[in-house]
Tab-separated table of C-alpha atoms in Angstrom:
chain	number	residue	atom	x	y	z
A	965	MET	CA	-44.907	75.955	-51.834
A	966	LYS	CA	-43.673	73.126	-53.238
A	967	VAL	CA	-44.360	69.256	-52.849
A	968	LEU	CA	-41.726	67.172	-52.800
A	969	LYS	CA	-41.517	63.132	-52.906
A	970	PHE	CA	-38.855	60.461	-52.218
A	971	GLY	CA	-38.770	56.538	-52.921
A	972	GLY	CA	-38.065	53.845	-50.900
A	973	THR	CA	-34.669	53.823	-52.098
A	974	SER	CA	-34.523	57.790	-51.305
A	975	VAL	CA	-34.922	56.512	-47.528
A	976	GLY	CA	-33.686	52.918	-47.422
A	977	SER	CA	-30.960	53.413	-44.945
A	978	ALA	CA	-30.415	55.385	-42.324
A	979	GLU	CA	-27.441	57.000	-44.431
A	980	ARG	CA	-30.358	57.753	-46.875
A	981	MET	CA	-32.850	59.357	-44.617
A	982	LYS	CA	-29.765	61.693	-43.614
A	983	GLY	CA	-29.043	62.672	-47.338
A	984	VAL	CA	-32.749	63.201	-47.630
A	985	ALA	CA	-33.035	65.813	-44.535
A	986	LYS	CA	-30.424	67.247	-46.474
A	987	LEU	CA	-31.811	68.835	-49.557
A	988	ILE	CA	-35.593	69.148	-47.586
A	989	ALA	CA	-34.168	71.241	-44.916
A	990	ASP	CA	-33.131	74.215	-47.266
A	991	GLY	CA	-35.301	76.922	-44.717
A	992	GLN	CA	-38.392	76.868	-47.672
A	993	GLN	CA	-41.798	75.892	-46.776
A	994	LYS	CA	-42.523	72.651	-48.823
A	995	VAL	CA	-44.123	69.226	-48.114
A	996	VAL	CA	-42.746	66.409	-48.063
A	997	VAL	CA	-44.003	63.063	-49.145
A	998	LEU	CA	-42.409	59.799	-48.193
A	999	SER	CA	-43.133	55.906	-49.407
A	1000	ALA	CA	-41.814	53.384	-47.143
A	1001	MET	CA	-38.103	52.444	-46.787
A	1002	SER	CA	-37.298	49.569	-49.107
A	1003	GLY	CA	-38.074	46.214	-48.550
A	1004	THR	CA	-40.469	47.077	-45.958
A	1005	THR	CA	-43.597	46.671	-48.107
A	1006	ASN	CA	-42.516	43.542	-49.544
A	1007	SER	CA	-42.083	42.298	-46.007
A	1008	LEU	CA	-45.224	43.653	-44.825
A	1009	VAL	CA	-46.862	41.439	-47.950
A	1010	GLU	CA	-45.413	38.400	-47.099
A	1011	ILE	CA	-46.785	39.147	-43.389
A	1012	SER	CA	-50.280	39.153	-44.847
A	1013	ASP	CA	-49.671	35.954	-46.999
A	1014	TYR	CA	-48.738	33.882	-44.065
A	1015	LEU	CA	-51.950	35.156	-41.901
A	1016	TYR	CA	-53.918	34.536	-45.169
A	1017	LYS	CA	-52.609	31.055	-45.162
A	1018	LYS	CA	-53.023	30.730	-41.182
A	1019	ASN	CA	-49.228	30.364	-40.098
A	1020	PRO	CA	-49.131	32.899	-37.365
A	1021	GLU	CA	-45.719	31.502	-36.728
A	1022	GLY	CA	-44.163	32.119	-40.507
A	1023	ALA	CA	-45.995	35.728	-39.947
A	1024	ASN	CA	-44.113	36.876	-36.656
A	1025	GLU	CA	-40.894	35.594	-38.274
A	1026	ILE	CA	-40.938	38.117	-40.318
A	1027	ILE	CA	-42.310	40.842	-38.269
A	1028	ASN	CA	-39.716	40.256	-36.120
A	1029	THR	CA	-36.833	40.391	-38.060
A	1030	LEU	CA	-38.365	43.333	-39.865
A	1031	GLU	CA	-38.556	44.826	-36.361
A	1032	LEU	CA	-34.381	44.000	-35.727
A	1033	LYS	CA	-33.716	45.635	-39.045
A	1034	TYR	CA	-35.758	48.941	-37.671
A	1035	LYS	CA	-33.807	48.630	-34.331
A	1036	LYS	CA	-30.869	49.290	-36.077
A	1037	HIS	CA	-31.456	52.234	-38.744
A	1038	ILE	CA	-32.750	53.798	-35.393
A	1039	GLU	CA	-29.293	53.555	-33.308
A	1040	GLU	CA	-27.870	54.582	-37.103
A	1041	LEU	CA	-30.166	57.284	-37.401
A	1042	PHE	CA	-30.226	59.508	-33.952
A	1043	SER	CA	-28.081	60.573	-31.915
A	1044	THR	CA	-29.242	62.181	-28.973
A	1045	GLU	CA	-30.890	59.067	-26.278
A	1046	GLU	CA	-34.338	61.438	-26.423
A	1047	TYR	CA	-35.224	60.677	-29.971
A	1048	LYS	CA	-34.171	57.151	-29.851
A	1049	GLN	CA	-36.259	55.853	-26.932
A	1050	LYS	CA	-39.179	58.189	-28.903
A	1051	THR	CA	-38.463	56.300	-32.033
A	1052	ALA	CA	-37.718	53.208	-31.203
A	1053	GLU	CA	-41.297	53.287	-29.289
A	1054	LEU	CA	-42.960	54.786	-31.995
A	1055	VAL	CA	-41.942	51.836	-33.977
A	1056	LYS	CA	-42.575	49.068	-31.261
A	1057	SER	CA	-46.156	50.431	-30.644
A	1058	VAL	CA	-46.493	49.343	-34.855
A	1059	PHE	CA	-44.780	46.118	-34.815
A	1060	ASP	CA	-47.207	45.076	-31.518
A	1061	TYR	CA	-50.268	46.418	-33.828
A	1062	ILE	CA	-48.894	44.259	-36.278
A	1063	ARG	CA	-48.260	41.074	-34.120
A	1064	SER	CA	-52.127	41.623	-33.071
A	1065	PHE	CA	-53.289	40.262	-36.282
A	1066	THR	CA	-51.923	37.077	-35.786
A	1067	LYS	CA	-55.020	36.221	-33.585
A	1068	ASP	CA	-57.684	37.012	-35.716
A	1069	ILE	CA	-59.723	36.274	-38.680
A	1070	PHE	CA	-57.323	38.015	-41.428
A	1071	THR	CA	-59.392	39.578	-44.836
A	1072	LEU	CA	-58.483	42.053	-47.155
A	1073	PHE	CA	-59.818	44.572	-44.853
A	1074	GLU	CA	-56.897	43.447	-42.532
A	1075	GLU	CA	-54.134	42.919	-45.487
A	1076	LYS	CA	-54.037	47.248	-46.240
A	1077	VAL	CA	-53.968	48.299	-42.409
A	1078	ILE	CA	-50.718	46.256	-42.212
A	1079	LEU	CA	-49.896	47.838	-45.971
A	1080	ALA	CA	-50.037	50.854	-44.482
A	1081	GLN	CA	-47.431	50.383	-41.755
A	1082	GLY	CA	-44.620	50.633	-43.774
A	1083	GLU	CA	-44.623	54.748	-44.709
A	1084	ILE	CA	-46.278	55.640	-41.081
A	1085	ILE	CA	-43.025	53.863	-39.353
A	1086	SER	CA	-40.645	55.729	-42.667
A	1087	THR	CA	-42.821	59.411	-41.486
A	1088	ASN	CA	-42.183	59.352	-38.246
A	1089	MET	CA	-38.718	58.585	-38.291
A	1090	MET	CA	-37.627	61.225	-40.943
A	1091	THR	CA	-40.259	63.408	-38.356
A	1092	ASN	CA	-38.515	62.816	-35.457
A	1093	TYR	CA	-35.156	62.980	-37.251
A	1094	LEU	CA	-35.824	66.349	-38.543
A	1095	CYS	CA	-37.021	66.887	-35.141
A	1096	GLU	CA	-33.788	66.058	-33.274
A	1097	GLN	CA	-31.451	68.291	-35.802
A	1098	GLY	CA	-33.545	71.822	-34.668
A	1099	ILE	CA	-35.471	72.105	-37.830
A	1100	LYS	CA	-39.055	73.036	-37.702
A	1101	THR	CA	-40.843	70.212	-38.302
A	1102	THR	CA	-44.290	68.245	-38.321
A	1103	LEU	CA	-46.379	65.239	-39.551
A	1104	LEU	CA	-49.608	65.443	-40.983
A	1105	PRO	CA	-51.359	61.799	-41.066
A	1106	ALA	CA	-52.446	61.101	-44.910
A	1107	LEU	CA	-55.024	59.195	-43.052
A	1108	GLU	CA	-57.153	62.829	-41.898
A	1109	PHE	CA	-57.039	64.220	-45.284
A	1110	MET	CA	-56.059	61.783	-48.468
A	1111	ARG	CA	-59.540	60.101	-49.416
A	1112	THR	CA	-61.086	58.281	-52.108
A	1113	ASP	CA	-64.811	58.260	-53.469
A	1114	LYS	CA	-67.482	55.126	-53.764
A	1115	ASN	CA	-65.586	54.303	-57.714
A	1116	CYS	CA	-62.060	53.870	-55.570
A	1117	GLU	CA	-61.105	57.769	-57.261
A	1118	PRO	CA	-59.531	60.451	-55.350
A	1119	ASP	CA	-61.979	62.755	-53.807
A	1120	VAL	CA	-60.242	65.814	-54.495
A	1121	THR	CA	-62.593	68.095	-52.951
A	1122	TYR	CA	-62.390	66.108	-49.814
A	1123	ILE	CA	-58.742	66.507	-50.424
A	1124	ARG	CA	-58.192	70.140	-51.037
A	1125	GLU	CA	-60.274	70.621	-47.809
A	1126	LYS	CA	-59.248	68.930	-44.496
A	1127	LEU	CA	-55.401	69.264	-46.544
A	1128	THR	CA	-55.611	72.991	-46.283
A	1129	ALA	CA	-57.441	72.642	-42.794
A	1130	LEU	CA	-54.864	70.643	-41.303
A	1131	LEU	CA	-52.101	73.301	-42.968
A	1132	ASN	CA	-53.902	76.125	-40.943
A	1133	ASP	CA	-53.772	74.520	-38.032
A	1134	ASN	CA	-50.145	73.700	-37.983
A	1135	GLN	CA	-49.088	77.044	-39.478
A	1136	GLY	CA	-45.515	78.032	-38.631
A	1137	TYR	CA	-43.518	75.240	-39.617
A	1138	ASP	CA	-40.578	74.948	-42.303
A	1139	ILE	CA	-41.666	71.389	-43.194
A	1140	TYR	CA	-45.054	69.062	-43.155
A	1141	ILE	CA	-44.295	65.461	-43.693
A	1142	THR	CA	-46.548	63.222	-44.688
A	1143	GLN	CA	-46.721	59.149	-45.832
A	1144	GLY	CA	-47.698	58.561	-49.857
A	1145	PHE	CA	-49.390	56.054	-51.175
A	1146	ILE	CA	-52.104	55.626	-48.136
A	1147	CYS	CA	-55.505	56.741	-47.538
A	1148	ARG	CA	-58.975	55.883	-46.157
A	1149	ASN	CA	-61.611	54.649	-48.471
A	1150	ALA	CA	-65.250	56.445	-48.382
A	1151	TYR	CA	-66.270	53.793	-45.434
A	1152	GLY	CA	-63.470	54.995	-43.664
A	1153	GLU	CA	-61.393	52.100	-43.710
A	1154	ILE	CA	-57.903	52.148	-44.014
A	1155	ASP	CA	-56.974	51.969	-48.077
A	1156	ASN	CA	-54.519	52.977	-50.448
A	1157	LEU	CA	-54.222	54.970	-53.981
A	1158	GLN	CA	-52.636	51.180	-55.791
A	1159	ARG	CA	-52.223	53.565	-59.645
A	1160	GLY	CA	-49.397	55.500	-58.849
A	1161	GLY	CA	-48.425	55.153	-54.992
A	1162	SER	CA	-46.476	57.673	-53.919
A	1163	ASP	CA	-46.063	59.755	-57.243
A	1164	TYR	CA	-49.898	59.594	-57.000
A	1165	SER	CA	-50.195	60.662	-53.286
A	1166	ALA	CA	-47.593	63.778	-54.339
A	1167	SER	CA	-49.309	64.741	-57.725
A	1168	LEU	CA	-53.150	65.096	-55.540
A	1169	ILE	CA	-51.218	67.078	-52.061
A	1170	GLY	CA	-49.301	69.470	-54.983
A	1171	ALA	CA	-52.672	70.365	-56.869
A	1172	ALA	CA	-54.965	70.589	-53.591
A	1173	ILE	CA	-52.880	73.097	-52.115
A	1174	ASN	CA	-51.684	75.074	-55.674
A	1175	ALA	CA	-47.752	74.137	-55.437
A	1176	SER	CA	-45.655	76.032	-57.156
A	1177	GLU	CA	-43.394	72.659	-58.259
A	1178	ILE	CA	-43.849	69.024	-57.253
A	1179	GLN	CA	-40.320	67.480	-56.814
A	1180	ILE	CA	-40.515	63.249	-57.096
A	1181	TRP	CA	-36.535	62.124	-56.380
A	1182	THR	CA	-35.472	58.749	-57.090
A	1183	ASP	CA	-32.327	57.537	-57.722
A	1184	ILE	CA	-32.911	57.635	-61.702
A	1185	ASP	CA	-31.366	60.759	-64.010
A	1186	GLY	CA	-34.814	61.790	-64.990
A	1187	MET	CA	-36.557	60.041	-68.243
A	1188	HIS	CA	-33.631	58.956	-70.931
A	1189	ASP	CA	-34.159	59.703	-75.076
A	1190	ASN	CA	-33.805	55.383	-74.367
A	1191	ASP	CA	-33.140	52.837	-72.883
A	1192	PRO	CA	-29.794	53.372	-71.451
A	1193	ARG	CA	-29.372	49.279	-70.482
A	1194	LEU	CA	-30.540	48.322	-74.475
A	1195	VAL	CA	-29.415	51.183	-76.214
A	1196	GLU	CA	-25.957	52.784	-76.523
A	1197	LYS	CA	-25.403	56.829	-76.562
A	1198	THR	CA	-28.834	57.387	-74.836
A	1199	SER	CA	-29.180	60.919	-72.910
A	1200	PRO	CA	-31.287	62.372	-70.377
A	1201	VAL	CA	-34.491	64.661	-70.982
A	1202	ARG	CA	-34.461	67.888	-69.641
A	1203	HIS	CA	-38.129	68.624	-71.110
A	1204	LEU	CA	-41.420	66.768	-71.323
A	1205	HIS	CA	-45.012	67.856	-71.785
A	1206	PHE	CA	-47.284	65.528	-69.441
A	1207	ASP	CA	-49.010	63.817	-72.805
A	1208	GLU	CA	-45.693	62.931	-73.869
A	1209	ALA	CA	-44.414	61.949	-69.940
A	1210	ALA	CA	-47.830	59.626	-69.955
A	1211	GLU	CA	-46.937	58.250	-73.345
A	1212	LEU	CA	-43.136	57.569	-72.383
A	1213	ALA	CA	-44.510	55.871	-69.059
A	1214	TYR	CA	-47.040	53.892	-70.464
A	1215	PHE	CA	-44.889	52.770	-73.361
A	1216	GLY	CA	-42.468	51.110	-70.865
A	1217	ALA	CA	-40.599	54.201	-68.611
A	1218	LYS	CA	-41.068	52.512	-65.234
A	1219	ILE	CA	-40.259	56.321	-63.625
A	1220	LEU	CA	-43.553	57.525	-63.259
A	1221	HIS	CA	-47.029	56.263	-63.522
A	1222	PRO	CA	-49.577	57.518	-66.337
A	1223	THR	CA	-52.090	58.719	-63.701
A	1224	CYS	CA	-49.923	59.827	-61.309
A	1225	ILE	CA	-49.599	63.164	-63.048
A	1226	GLN	CA	-53.065	63.067	-64.383
A	1227	PRO	CA	-53.865	66.283	-61.070
A	1228	ALA	CA	-50.640	68.055	-61.704
A	1229	LYS	CA	-51.432	68.438	-65.331
A	1230	TYR	CA	-54.566	69.780	-64.604
A	1231	ALA	CA	-53.827	72.012	-62.328
A	1232	ASN	CA	-51.125	72.898	-64.584
A	1233	ILE	CA	-48.213	72.651	-62.035
A	1234	PRO	CA	-44.675	71.419	-63.130
A	1235	VAL	CA	-43.626	68.068	-61.807
A	1236	HIS	CA	-39.639	67.693	-61.978
A	1237	LEU	CA	-38.035	64.494	-61.556
A	1238	LEU	CA	-34.390	64.709	-60.189
A	1239	ASN	CA	-32.142	62.180	-58.559
A	1240	THR	CA	-31.485	61.469	-54.838
A	1241	MET	CA	-27.778	60.431	-55.625
A	1242	GLU	CA	-27.618	63.115	-57.729
A	1243	PRO	CA	-29.205	66.173	-56.643
A	1244	THR	CA	-27.552	68.870	-58.739
A	1245	ALA	CA	-27.916	66.578	-61.883
A	1246	PRO	CA	-31.007	68.592	-63.821
A	1247	GLY	CA	-33.545	66.202	-64.279
A	1248	THR	CA	-36.420	65.636	-66.125
A	1249	LEU	CA	-39.341	68.615	-66.150
A	1250	ILE	CA	-42.022	67.927	-66.770
A	1251	SER	CA	-44.948	70.810	-67.622
A	1252	ASN	CA	-47.634	72.256	-69.887
A	1253	ASP	CA	-45.772	73.839	-72.330
A	1254	THR	CA	-44.518	72.412	-75.556
A	1255	GLU	CA	-41.013	72.498	-77.671
A	1256	LYS	CA	-42.289	72.773	-81.173
A	1257	SER	CA	-41.607	69.804	-83.507
A	1258	LYS	CA	-39.142	67.889	-81.651
A	1259	ILE	CA	-39.180	64.391	-80.928
A	1260	LYS	CA	-37.775	63.493	-76.807
A	1261	ALA	CA	-37.337	60.100	-76.758
A	1262	VAL	CA	-38.262	56.518	-77.867
A	1263	ALA	CA	-39.937	53.544	-75.638
A	1264	ALA	CA	-40.884	50.129	-75.659
A	1265	LYS	CA	-43.514	47.426	-74.690
A	1266	ASP	CA	-42.818	43.768	-74.294
A	1267	ASN	CA	-44.959	41.010	-74.495
A	1268	ILE	CA	-48.056	42.313	-76.588
A	1269	THR	CA	-50.597	39.638	-78.456
A	1270	ALA	CA	-52.004	40.941	-81.472
A	1271	ILE	CA	-55.058	40.129	-82.995
A	1272	ARG	CA	-56.050	39.685	-86.458
A	1273	ILE	CA	-59.780	39.566	-87.654
A	1274	LYS	CA	-60.638	39.433	-90.893
A	1275	SER	CA	-64.469	39.020	-92.518
A	1276	SER	CA	-66.234	40.185	-95.950
A	1277	ARG	CA	-69.304	40.960	-94.017
A	1278	MET	CA	-67.151	43.931	-91.956
A	1279	LEU	CA	-67.285	45.884	-95.937
A	1280	LEU	CA	-69.275	48.772	-95.449
A	1281	ALA	CA	-71.499	46.918	-92.086
A	1282	HIS	CA	-72.242	49.337	-89.269
A	1283	GLY	CA	-71.919	48.349	-85.701
A	1284	PHE	CA	-69.191	45.556	-86.457
A	1285	LEU	CA	-66.474	47.990	-84.672
A	1286	ARG	CA	-68.750	47.912	-81.964
A	1287	LYS	CA	-69.350	44.240	-81.678
A	1288	VAL	CA	-65.392	43.685	-81.874
A	1289	PHE	CA	-64.571	45.758	-78.933
A	1290	GLU	CA	-67.366	44.573	-76.553
A	1291	ILE	CA	-65.920	41.507	-76.794
A	1292	PHE	CA	-62.570	42.924	-75.463
A	1293	GLU	CA	-64.653	44.867	-72.647
A	1294	SER	CA	-66.803	42.129	-71.661
A	1295	TYR	CA	-63.274	40.801	-70.232
A	1296	GLN	CA	-62.462	43.764	-68.950
A	1297	THR	CA	-59.002	43.174	-71.489
A	1298	PRO	CA	-57.880	46.601	-72.580
A	1299	ILE	CA	-56.426	47.483	-76.211
A	1300	ASP	CA	-52.991	49.288	-76.981
A	1301	MET	CA	-53.336	49.830	-80.850
A	1302	VAL	CA	-55.847	49.637	-83.169
A	1303	CYS	CA	-55.643	49.235	-87.465
A	1304	THR	CA	-58.328	48.765	-89.106
A	1305	SER	CA	-59.226	48.283	-92.911
A	1306	GLU	CA	-61.913	47.611	-95.556
A	1307	VAL	CA	-62.545	44.046	-94.400
A	1308	GLY	CA	-60.743	43.683	-91.351
A	1309	VAL	CA	-58.799	44.788	-87.815
A	1310	SER	CA	-56.150	44.294	-86.133
A	1311	MET	CA	-55.832	44.990	-82.280
A	1312	SER	CA	-52.526	44.624	-79.351
A	1313	ILE	CA	-53.507	44.027	-76.011
A	1314	ASP	CA	-50.420	42.968	-72.956
A	1315	ASN	CA	-53.145	40.982	-70.689
A	1316	THR	CA	-53.686	37.642	-71.740
A	1317	LYS	CA	-55.745	36.132	-68.580
A	1318	HIS	CA	-59.141	36.004	-71.091
A	1319	LEU	CA	-57.219	35.302	-74.352
A	1320	ASN	CA	-58.823	31.724	-75.398
A	1321	GLU	CA	-62.593	33.519	-74.724
A	1322	ILE	CA	-61.582	36.568	-76.374
A	1323	LEU	CA	-60.590	34.669	-79.485
A	1324	ASN	CA	-63.640	31.904	-79.415
A	1325	ASP	CA	-66.027	35.107	-79.037
A	1326	LEU	CA	-64.107	37.167	-82.288
A	1327	LYS	CA	-64.704	34.077	-83.964
A	1328	LYS	CA	-68.189	34.332	-84.090
A	1329	TYR	CA	-67.660	37.151	-86.470
A	1330	GLY	CA	-64.702	36.385	-89.014
A	1331	THR	CA	-60.985	34.970	-89.342
A	1332	VAL	CA	-59.064	35.491	-86.057
A	1333	THR	CA	-55.063	35.410	-86.489
A	1334	VAL	CA	-52.580	35.431	-83.418
A	1335	ASP	CA	-49.259	36.783	-83.505
A	1336	TYR	CA	-46.913	36.179	-79.382
A	1337	ASN	CA	-44.423	37.516	-77.859
A	1338	MET	CA	-44.500	41.715	-79.861
A	1339	CYS	CA	-43.242	44.701	-78.881
A	1340	ILE	CA	-45.045	48.009	-79.219
A	1341	VAL	CA	-41.632	50.369	-79.927
A	1342	CYS	CA	-42.829	54.397	-79.813
A	1343	VAL	CA	-41.300	57.671	-80.688
A	1344	VAL	CA	-42.927	60.575	-78.311
A	1345	GLY	CA	-42.572	63.932	-78.886
A	1346	ASP	CA	-44.724	66.568	-80.953
A	1347	LEU	CA	-45.863	64.960	-83.278
A	1348	GLU	CA	-48.669	66.764	-85.008
A	1349	TRP	CA	-49.989	66.287	-88.404
A	1350	GLU	CA	-48.389	69.308	-89.928
A	1351	ASN	CA	-44.521	68.692	-88.464
A	1352	VAL	CA	-43.871	67.097	-91.783
A	1353	GLY	CA	-40.882	65.141	-92.177
A	1354	PHE	CA	-40.948	63.241	-88.561
A	1355	GLU	CA	-42.906	60.180	-90.250
A	1356	ALA	CA	-40.363	59.786	-93.109
A	1357	LYS	CA	-37.180	59.331	-90.077
A	1358	ALA	CA	-39.301	56.999	-88.428
A	1359	LEU	CA	-40.160	55.362	-90.832
A	1360	ASP	CA	-36.893	54.571	-92.184
A	1361	ALA	CA	-35.127	54.096	-89.263
A	1362	MET	CA	-37.981	50.974	-89.677
A	1363	ARG	CA	-36.663	50.168	-93.493
A	1364	GLU	CA	-34.825	46.909	-92.252
A	1365	ILE	CA	-36.993	45.908	-89.297
A	1366	PRO	CA	-40.474	43.952	-89.833
A	1367	VAL	CA	-43.397	45.710	-89.290
A	1368	ARG	CA	-46.749	44.075	-87.840
A	1369	MET	CA	-49.097	47.437	-87.075
A	1370	ILE	CA	-48.356	51.374	-87.245
A	1371	SER	CA	-50.131	53.580	-85.653
A	1372	PHE	CA	-50.568	57.127	-85.844
A	1373	GLY	CA	-53.037	59.774	-85.694
A	1374	GLY	CA	-54.549	58.682	-82.021
A	1375	SER	CA	-51.747	61.264	-80.197
A	1376	ASN	CA	-50.104	64.655	-81.125
A	1377	TYR	CA	-47.626	62.880	-79.381
A	1378	ASN	CA	-46.587	59.663	-80.529
A	1379	ILE	CA	-46.003	57.280	-83.459
A	1380	SER	CA	-45.915	53.054	-82.534
A	1381	PHE	CA	-44.905	50.107	-84.396
A	1382	LEU	CA	-45.644	46.903	-83.631
A	1383	VAL	CA	-42.305	44.966	-83.816
A	1384	ARG	CA	-41.308	41.487	-83.553
A	1385	GLU	CA	-39.720	41.358	-79.744
A	1386	GLU	CA	-36.558	39.405	-81.057
A	1387	ASP	CA	-36.300	42.832	-83.422
A	1388	LYS	CA	-36.729	45.098	-80.121
A	1389	ILE	CA	-33.603	45.949	-79.226
A	1390	ARG	CA	-32.705	46.685	-83.352
A	1391	ALA	CA	-35.384	48.502	-83.635
A	1392	LEU	CA	-34.857	51.192	-81.046
A	1393	GLN	CA	-31.227	51.460	-81.325
A	1394	SER	CA	-32.323	52.189	-85.507
A	1395	LEU	CA	-34.524	55.213	-84.188
A	1396	SER	CA	-32.307	56.254	-82.070
A	1397	ASN	CA	-29.269	56.489	-84.619
A	1398	GLN	CA	-31.661	58.141	-87.301
A	1399	LEU	CA	-33.942	60.346	-84.500
A	1400	PHE	CA	-30.905	61.576	-81.922
A	1401	ASN	CA	-27.385	60.733	-82.995
A	1402	ALA	CA	-27.734	61.551	-86.822
């Protein structure tokens, strides 16, 4: 069985929902994970914001506007009065439920309940539409099997047991629809998966049922060897190792969240990125297979700040790095890159919320300098150190660009350069020319 996930833009209108229905109604049994229709979650966040501010009139105005939008979608989607009425009643009950929160105290718990309603509406609409088309379809509510533990991490054992039981109790269907993003926490309260959203849901479900493949459908044609908005002559990457995909996702490729592919990686289930706008395009296949000695892509991450601490006391002094890293840990600030020498250490961060406090604490141990408006440019591929020559190609491409830091060896799949943001496009284009277009 395959697991297919469709994002908000893929189900963002009645016409697009019909397109998704055609894609999935191929006679093969599958689980389909859906996001909320595009724009819905933003509206629900706005409603919650008004309720936090104790402005029920503002909230009701957004609620009414959103409900009217769904009434229009229902009219466009369904062709029979039976399913129009059935879906309209469901949508009305959801919006009446949302309105009930305008009368009571509003907290984070109520906000999470409201945010879950977008996925609940979209999945009910799709289920009803497929049933109207005569396709054997049933809805498996995510709140009945998707759960996080007390550490807010997915409870993998619980998910597998509950989902397996649900599938066994609902045999004989071609399509099983469920919600992405939403779940219950360890205390039974409605919550969400946060990182990776619906992609994470699809990966967890795929691992739980040992799916043959997980398909992530978006309106983008897979991952590219460069950002086509910035670099000329880019082309889609057709195959990636899971670790290569994680590197690309972390360093700027927005199509896939790094954490969402972990369950699939550990279960050895391939993830296929496909385009709902071009369903016949091959997309990008992510698996545990590596294409040896091949560079796949270049990505970039903006808004980086570089910090250098220099101290003669560091020379041969054990415990120095531990003290430095503990400062970042105390302010919950992750470090992107690290380079060390005998008398100093340079680090880069992308979260500057506690920068002043971090700098004050670091000054206890040495002289501190800061470079702002930096960018990490990352070359991704099979870059094991035995593969001779790729470093020379990458360095040669950067020969006319000032490089603040270089990181290699922490992973077999990337070499990273820290450059000024003003040099980013030049660096990306030069690397692309040298590595892909030479």
